[in-house]
PDB file of C-alpha atoms in Angstrom:
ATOM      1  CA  UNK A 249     -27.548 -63.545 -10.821  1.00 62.00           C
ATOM      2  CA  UNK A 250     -26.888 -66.300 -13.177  1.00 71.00           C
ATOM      3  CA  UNK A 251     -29.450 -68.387 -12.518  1.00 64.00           C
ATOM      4  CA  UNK A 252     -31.993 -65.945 -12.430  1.00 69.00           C
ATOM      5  CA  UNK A 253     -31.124 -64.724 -15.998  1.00 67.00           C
ATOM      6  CA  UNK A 254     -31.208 -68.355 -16.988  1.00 67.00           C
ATOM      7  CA  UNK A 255     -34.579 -68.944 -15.066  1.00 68.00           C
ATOM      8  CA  UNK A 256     -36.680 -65.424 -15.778  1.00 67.00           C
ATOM      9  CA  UNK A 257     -34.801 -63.896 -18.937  1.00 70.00           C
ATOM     10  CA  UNK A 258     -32.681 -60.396 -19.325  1.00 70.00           C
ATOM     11  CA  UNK A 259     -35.522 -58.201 -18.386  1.00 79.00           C
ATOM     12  CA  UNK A 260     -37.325 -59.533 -15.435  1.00 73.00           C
ATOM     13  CA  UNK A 261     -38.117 -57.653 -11.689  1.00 81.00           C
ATOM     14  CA  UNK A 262     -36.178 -60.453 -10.266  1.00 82.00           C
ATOM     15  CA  UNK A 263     -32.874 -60.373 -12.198  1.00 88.00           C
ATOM     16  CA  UNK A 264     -33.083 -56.657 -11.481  1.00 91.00           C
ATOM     17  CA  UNK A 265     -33.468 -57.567  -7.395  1.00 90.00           C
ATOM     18  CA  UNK A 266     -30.099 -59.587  -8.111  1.00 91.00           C
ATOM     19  CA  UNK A 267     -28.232 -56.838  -9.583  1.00 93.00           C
ATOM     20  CA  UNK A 268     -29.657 -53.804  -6.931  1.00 94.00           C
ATOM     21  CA  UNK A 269     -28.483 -56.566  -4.069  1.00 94.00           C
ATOM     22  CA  UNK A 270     -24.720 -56.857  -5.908  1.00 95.00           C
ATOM     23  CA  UNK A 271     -24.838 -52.907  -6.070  1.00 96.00           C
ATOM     24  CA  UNK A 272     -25.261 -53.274  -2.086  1.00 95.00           C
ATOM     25  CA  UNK A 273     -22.266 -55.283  -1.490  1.00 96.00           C
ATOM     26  CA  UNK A 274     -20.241 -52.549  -3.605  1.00 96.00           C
ATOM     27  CA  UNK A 275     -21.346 -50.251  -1.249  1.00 95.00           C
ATOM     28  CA  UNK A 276     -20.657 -52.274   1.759  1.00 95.00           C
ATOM     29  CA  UNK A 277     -16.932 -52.825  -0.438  1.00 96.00           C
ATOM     30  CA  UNK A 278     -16.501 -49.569  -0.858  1.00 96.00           C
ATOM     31  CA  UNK A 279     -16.276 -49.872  -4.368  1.00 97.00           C
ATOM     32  CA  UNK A 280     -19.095 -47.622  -5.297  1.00 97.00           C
ATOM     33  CA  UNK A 281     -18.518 -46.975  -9.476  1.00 98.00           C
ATOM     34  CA  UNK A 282     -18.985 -51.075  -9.502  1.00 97.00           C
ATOM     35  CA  UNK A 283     -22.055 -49.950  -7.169  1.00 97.00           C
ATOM     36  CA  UNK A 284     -23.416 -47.407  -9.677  1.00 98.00           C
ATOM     37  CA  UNK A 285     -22.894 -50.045 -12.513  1.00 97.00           C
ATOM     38  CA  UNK A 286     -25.068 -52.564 -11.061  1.00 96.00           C
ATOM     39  CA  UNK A 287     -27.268 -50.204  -9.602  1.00 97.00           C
ATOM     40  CA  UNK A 288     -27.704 -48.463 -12.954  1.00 97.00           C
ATOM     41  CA  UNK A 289     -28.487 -51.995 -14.395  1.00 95.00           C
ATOM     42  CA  UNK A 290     -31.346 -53.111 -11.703  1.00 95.00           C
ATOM     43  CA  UNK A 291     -32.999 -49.879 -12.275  1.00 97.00           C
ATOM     44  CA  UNK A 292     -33.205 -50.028 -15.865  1.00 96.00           C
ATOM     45  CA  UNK A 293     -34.742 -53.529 -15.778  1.00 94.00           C
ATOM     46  CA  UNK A 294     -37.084 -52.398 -13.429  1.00 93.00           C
ATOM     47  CA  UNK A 295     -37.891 -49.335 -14.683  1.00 95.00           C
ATOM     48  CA  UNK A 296     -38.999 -51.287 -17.718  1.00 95.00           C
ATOM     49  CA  UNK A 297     -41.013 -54.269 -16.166  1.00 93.00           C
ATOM     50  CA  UNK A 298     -42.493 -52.163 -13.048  1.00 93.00           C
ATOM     51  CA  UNK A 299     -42.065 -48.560 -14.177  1.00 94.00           C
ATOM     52  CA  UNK A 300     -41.256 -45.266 -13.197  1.00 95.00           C
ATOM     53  CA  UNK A 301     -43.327 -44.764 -10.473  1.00 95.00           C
ATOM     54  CA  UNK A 302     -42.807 -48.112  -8.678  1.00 95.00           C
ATOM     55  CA  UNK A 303     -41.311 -48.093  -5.227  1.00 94.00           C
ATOM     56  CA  UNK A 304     -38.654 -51.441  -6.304  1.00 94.00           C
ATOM     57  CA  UNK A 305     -37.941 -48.744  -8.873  1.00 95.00           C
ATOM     58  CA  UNK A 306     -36.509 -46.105  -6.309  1.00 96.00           C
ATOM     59  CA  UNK A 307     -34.383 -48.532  -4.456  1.00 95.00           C
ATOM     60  CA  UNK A 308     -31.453 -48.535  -7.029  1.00 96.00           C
ATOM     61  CA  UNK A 309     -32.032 -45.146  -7.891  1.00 97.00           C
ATOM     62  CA  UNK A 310     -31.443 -44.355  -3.584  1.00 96.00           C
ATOM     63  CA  UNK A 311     -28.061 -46.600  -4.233  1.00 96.00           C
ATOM     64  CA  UNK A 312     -27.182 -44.749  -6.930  1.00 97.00           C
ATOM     65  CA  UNK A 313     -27.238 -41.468  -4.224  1.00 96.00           C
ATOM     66  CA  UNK A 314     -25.176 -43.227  -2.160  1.00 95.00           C
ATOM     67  CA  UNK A 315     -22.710 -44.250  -3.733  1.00 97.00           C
ATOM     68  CA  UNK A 316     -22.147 -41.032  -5.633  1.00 97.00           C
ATOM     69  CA  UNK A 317     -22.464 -39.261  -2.113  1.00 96.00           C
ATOM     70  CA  UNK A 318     -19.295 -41.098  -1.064  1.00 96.00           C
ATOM     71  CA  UNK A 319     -17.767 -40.558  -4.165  1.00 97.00           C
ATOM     72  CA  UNK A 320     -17.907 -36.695  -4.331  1.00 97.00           C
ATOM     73  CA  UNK A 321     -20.452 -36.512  -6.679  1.00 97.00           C
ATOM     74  CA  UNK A 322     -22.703 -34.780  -4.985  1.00 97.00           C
ATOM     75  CA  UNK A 323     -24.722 -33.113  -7.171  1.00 97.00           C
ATOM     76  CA  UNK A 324     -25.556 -36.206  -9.101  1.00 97.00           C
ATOM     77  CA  UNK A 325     -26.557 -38.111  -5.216  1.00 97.00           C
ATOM     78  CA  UNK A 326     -28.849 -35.105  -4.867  1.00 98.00           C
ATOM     79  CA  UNK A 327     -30.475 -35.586  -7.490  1.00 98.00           C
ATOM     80  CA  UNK A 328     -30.512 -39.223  -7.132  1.00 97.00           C
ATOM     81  CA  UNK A 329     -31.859 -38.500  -3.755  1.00 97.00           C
ATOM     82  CA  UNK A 330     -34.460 -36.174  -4.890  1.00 97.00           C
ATOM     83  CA  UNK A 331     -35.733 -38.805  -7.670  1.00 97.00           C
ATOM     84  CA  UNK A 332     -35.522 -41.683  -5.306  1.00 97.00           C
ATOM     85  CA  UNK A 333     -37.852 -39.570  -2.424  1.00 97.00           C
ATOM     86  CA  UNK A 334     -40.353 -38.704  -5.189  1.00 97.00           C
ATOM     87  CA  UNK A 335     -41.176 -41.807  -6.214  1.00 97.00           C
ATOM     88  CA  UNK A 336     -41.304 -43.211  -2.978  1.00 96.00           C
ATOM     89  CA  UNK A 337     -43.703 -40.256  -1.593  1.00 96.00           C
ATOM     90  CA  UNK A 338     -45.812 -40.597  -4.540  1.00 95.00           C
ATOM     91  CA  UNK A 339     -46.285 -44.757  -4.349  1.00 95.00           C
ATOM     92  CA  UNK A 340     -46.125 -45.369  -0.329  1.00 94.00           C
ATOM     93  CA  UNK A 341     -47.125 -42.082   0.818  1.00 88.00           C
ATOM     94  CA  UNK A 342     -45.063 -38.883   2.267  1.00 92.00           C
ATOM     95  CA  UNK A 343     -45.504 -40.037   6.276  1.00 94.00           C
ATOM     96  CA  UNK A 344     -43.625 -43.436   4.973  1.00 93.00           C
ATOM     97  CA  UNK A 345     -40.519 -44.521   6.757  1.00 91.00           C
ATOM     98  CA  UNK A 346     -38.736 -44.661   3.341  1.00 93.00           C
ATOM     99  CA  UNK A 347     -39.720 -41.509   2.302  1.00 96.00           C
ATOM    100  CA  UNK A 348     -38.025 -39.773   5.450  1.00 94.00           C
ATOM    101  CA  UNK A 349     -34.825 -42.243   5.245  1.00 92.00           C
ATOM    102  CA  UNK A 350     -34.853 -40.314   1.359  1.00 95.00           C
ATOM    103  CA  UNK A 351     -35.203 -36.875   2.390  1.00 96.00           C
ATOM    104  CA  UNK A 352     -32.560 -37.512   5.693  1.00 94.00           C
ATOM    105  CA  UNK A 353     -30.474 -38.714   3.029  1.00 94.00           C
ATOM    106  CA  UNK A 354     -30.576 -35.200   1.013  1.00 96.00           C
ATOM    107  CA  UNK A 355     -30.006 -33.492   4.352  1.00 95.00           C
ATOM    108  CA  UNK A 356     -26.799 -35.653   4.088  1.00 93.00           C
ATOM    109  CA  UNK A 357     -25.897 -34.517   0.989  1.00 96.00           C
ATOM    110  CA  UNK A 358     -26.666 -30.843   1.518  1.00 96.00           C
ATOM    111  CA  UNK A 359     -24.514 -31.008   4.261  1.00 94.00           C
ATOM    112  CA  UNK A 360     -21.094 -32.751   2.275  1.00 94.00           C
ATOM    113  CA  UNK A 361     -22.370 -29.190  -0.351  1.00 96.00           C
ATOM    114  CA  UNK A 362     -22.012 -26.975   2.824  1.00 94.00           C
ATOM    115  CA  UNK A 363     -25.422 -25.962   2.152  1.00 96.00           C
ATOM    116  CA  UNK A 364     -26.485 -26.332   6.170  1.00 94.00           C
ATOM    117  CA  UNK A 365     -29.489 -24.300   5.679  1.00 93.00           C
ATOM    118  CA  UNK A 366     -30.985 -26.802   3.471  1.00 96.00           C
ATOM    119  CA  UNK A 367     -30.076 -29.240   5.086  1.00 94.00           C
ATOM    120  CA  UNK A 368     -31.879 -28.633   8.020  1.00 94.00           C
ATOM    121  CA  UNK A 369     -34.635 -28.059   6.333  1.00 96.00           C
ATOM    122  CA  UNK A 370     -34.456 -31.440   4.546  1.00 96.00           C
ATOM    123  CA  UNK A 371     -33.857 -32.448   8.396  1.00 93.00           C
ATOM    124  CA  UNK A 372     -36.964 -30.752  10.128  1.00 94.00           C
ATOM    125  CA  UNK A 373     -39.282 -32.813   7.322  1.00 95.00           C
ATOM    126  CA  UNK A 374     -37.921 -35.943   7.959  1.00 94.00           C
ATOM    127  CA  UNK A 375     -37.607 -35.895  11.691  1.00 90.00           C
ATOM    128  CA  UNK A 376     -40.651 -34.463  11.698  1.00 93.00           C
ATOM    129  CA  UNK A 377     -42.308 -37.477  10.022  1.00 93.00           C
ATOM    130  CA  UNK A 378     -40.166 -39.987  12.330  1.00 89.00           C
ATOM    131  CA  UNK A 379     -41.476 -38.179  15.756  1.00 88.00           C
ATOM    132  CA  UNK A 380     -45.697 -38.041  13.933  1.00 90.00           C
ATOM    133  CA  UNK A 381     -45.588 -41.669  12.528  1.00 88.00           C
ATOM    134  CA  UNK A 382     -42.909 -43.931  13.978  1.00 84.00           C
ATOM    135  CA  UNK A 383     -42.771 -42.187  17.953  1.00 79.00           C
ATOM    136  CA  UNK A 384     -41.564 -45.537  19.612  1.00 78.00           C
ATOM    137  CA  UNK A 385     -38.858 -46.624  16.720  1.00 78.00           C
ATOM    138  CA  UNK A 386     -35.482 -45.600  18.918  1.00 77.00           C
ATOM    139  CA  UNK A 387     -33.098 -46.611  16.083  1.00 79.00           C
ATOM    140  CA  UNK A 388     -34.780 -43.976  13.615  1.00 79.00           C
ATOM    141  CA  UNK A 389     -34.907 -41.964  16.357  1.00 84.00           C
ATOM    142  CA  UNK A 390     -31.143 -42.414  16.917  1.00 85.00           C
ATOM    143  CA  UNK A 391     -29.771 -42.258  13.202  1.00 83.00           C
ATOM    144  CA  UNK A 392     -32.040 -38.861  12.477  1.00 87.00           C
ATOM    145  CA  UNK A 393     -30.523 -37.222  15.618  1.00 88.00           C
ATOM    146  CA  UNK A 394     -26.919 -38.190  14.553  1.00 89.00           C
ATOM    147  CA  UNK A 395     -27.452 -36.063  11.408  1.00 89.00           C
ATOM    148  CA  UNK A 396     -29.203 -33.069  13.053  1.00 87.00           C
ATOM    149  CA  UNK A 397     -26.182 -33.102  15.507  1.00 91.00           C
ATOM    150  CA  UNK A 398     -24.065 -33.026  12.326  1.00 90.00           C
ATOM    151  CA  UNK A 399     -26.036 -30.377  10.913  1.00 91.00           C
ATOM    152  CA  UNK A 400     -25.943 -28.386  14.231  1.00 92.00           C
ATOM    153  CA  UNK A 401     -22.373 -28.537  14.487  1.00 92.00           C
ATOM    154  CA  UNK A 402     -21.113 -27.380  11.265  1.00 91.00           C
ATOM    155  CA  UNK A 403     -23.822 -24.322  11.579  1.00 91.00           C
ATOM    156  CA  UNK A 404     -21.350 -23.781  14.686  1.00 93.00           C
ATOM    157  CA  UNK A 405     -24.355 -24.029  16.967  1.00 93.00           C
ATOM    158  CA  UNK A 406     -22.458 -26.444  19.186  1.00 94.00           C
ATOM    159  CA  UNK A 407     -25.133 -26.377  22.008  1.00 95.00           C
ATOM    160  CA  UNK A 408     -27.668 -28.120  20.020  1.00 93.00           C
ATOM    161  CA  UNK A 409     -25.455 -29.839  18.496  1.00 92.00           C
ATOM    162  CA  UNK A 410     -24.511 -31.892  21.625  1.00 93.00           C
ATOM    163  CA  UNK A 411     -28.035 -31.986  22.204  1.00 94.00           C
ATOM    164  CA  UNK A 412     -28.716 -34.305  19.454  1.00 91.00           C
ATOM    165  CA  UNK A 413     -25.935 -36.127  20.022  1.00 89.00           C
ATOM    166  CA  UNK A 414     -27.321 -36.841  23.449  1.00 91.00           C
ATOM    167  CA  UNK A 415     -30.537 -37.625  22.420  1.00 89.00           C
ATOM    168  CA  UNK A 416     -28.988 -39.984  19.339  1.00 86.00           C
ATOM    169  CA  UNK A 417     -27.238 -41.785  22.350  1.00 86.00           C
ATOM    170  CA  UNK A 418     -30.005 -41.911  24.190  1.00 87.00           C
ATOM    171  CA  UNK A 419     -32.066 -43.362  21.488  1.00 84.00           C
ATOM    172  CA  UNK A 420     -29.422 -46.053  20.822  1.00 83.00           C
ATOM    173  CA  UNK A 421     -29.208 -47.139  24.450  1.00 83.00           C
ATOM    174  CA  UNK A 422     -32.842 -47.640  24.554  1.00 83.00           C
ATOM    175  CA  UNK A 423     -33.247 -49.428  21.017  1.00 80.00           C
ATOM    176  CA  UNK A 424     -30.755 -51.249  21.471  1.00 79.00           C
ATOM    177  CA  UNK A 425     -29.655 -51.776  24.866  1.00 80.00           C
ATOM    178  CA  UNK A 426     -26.409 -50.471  26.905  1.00 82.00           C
ATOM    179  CA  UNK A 427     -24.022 -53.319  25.293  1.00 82.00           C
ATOM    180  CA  UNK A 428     -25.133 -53.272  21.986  1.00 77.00           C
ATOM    181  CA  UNK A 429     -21.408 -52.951  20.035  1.00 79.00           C
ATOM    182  CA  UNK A 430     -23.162 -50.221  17.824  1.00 73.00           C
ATOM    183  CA  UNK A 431     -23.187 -48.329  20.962  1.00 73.00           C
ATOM    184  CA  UNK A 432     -19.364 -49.090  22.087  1.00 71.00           C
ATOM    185  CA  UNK A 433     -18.665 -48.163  19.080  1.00 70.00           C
ATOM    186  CA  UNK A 434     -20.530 -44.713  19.070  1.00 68.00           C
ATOM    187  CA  UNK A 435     -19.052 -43.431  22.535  1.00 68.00           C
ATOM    188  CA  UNK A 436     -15.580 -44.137  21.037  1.00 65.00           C
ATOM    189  CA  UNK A 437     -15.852 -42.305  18.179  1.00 60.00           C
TER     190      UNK A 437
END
């Protein structure tokens, strides 16, 4: 961070990259206001240098979500969320990866609210997106089923619920192969 504020200035794309990537490692630390902080930084310097619409714009904007998901706040990671997908629909398009990884994330959200209904929703127009564009991408395949199954099971629809867990399995195994420690570590929790 230092030496890109000494190299491009205060206000430059790159010093915001610097402070969005220390906002990850809060996250990954668990220490998610420090998170917001930096987060809340890198998105006002790029807000300013790339603007509202750009997609480098929605990335701390999408931390900002997370880390106020896991913090409680989860009316403020909605709309975090919601912000984040926008941008992102509007400057890569709405079949984008990115986009879908946004709107699974407000199915997340929804879900900590106990809104399930809306969260599936959010759900069916993400996965829907993963199974058009991305049908040979196991790992998506794999994370989007998780949350479904999540969904599923708090709607007390337990059938389905196991069903997606199956499938997420499935989808892991196949991505990324039967001794992949992700995978130990899924069929022990």
């Amino acid at each position: 961070l230092e030496y890109r504020l000494q190299v491009f200035g205060p206000n430059n794309s790159e010093v915001g990259t610097a402070y969005n990537n220390i906002s990850g490692v809060y996250i990954s630390l668990d220490q998610y206001e420090k998170a917001i902080e930096y987060a809340q930084k890198a998105y006002e310097i790029r807000n300013k240098t790339l603007g509202p619409d750009h997609v480098f714009t929605a990335t701390p904007i999408w931390s900002m979500s997370i880390s106020n998901r896991y913090l409680g706040n989860y009316q403020e990671a909605l709309n975090n969320a919601e912000k984040a997908a926008e941008i992102l629909k509007n400057a890569l398009d709405e079949n984008h990866w990115r986009y879908a990884y946004t709107v699974r994330g407000q199915a997340q959200v929804l879900l900590e609210m106990e809104r399930f209904q809306e969260a599936k929703k959010k759900m069916d127009e993400a996965i829907e997106i993963i199974n058009t564009n991305y049908p040979s991408n196991a790992a998506f395949k794999a994370y989007f089923n998780a949350t479904y199954a999540n969904i599923y099971e708090e709607l007390n629809e337990l059938d389905k619920a196991a069903q997606y867990y199956d499938q997420s399995i499935s989808f892991l195994k196949e991505g990324l192969g039967e001794t992949h420690p992700l995978l130990r570590e899924t069929l022990t929790s």
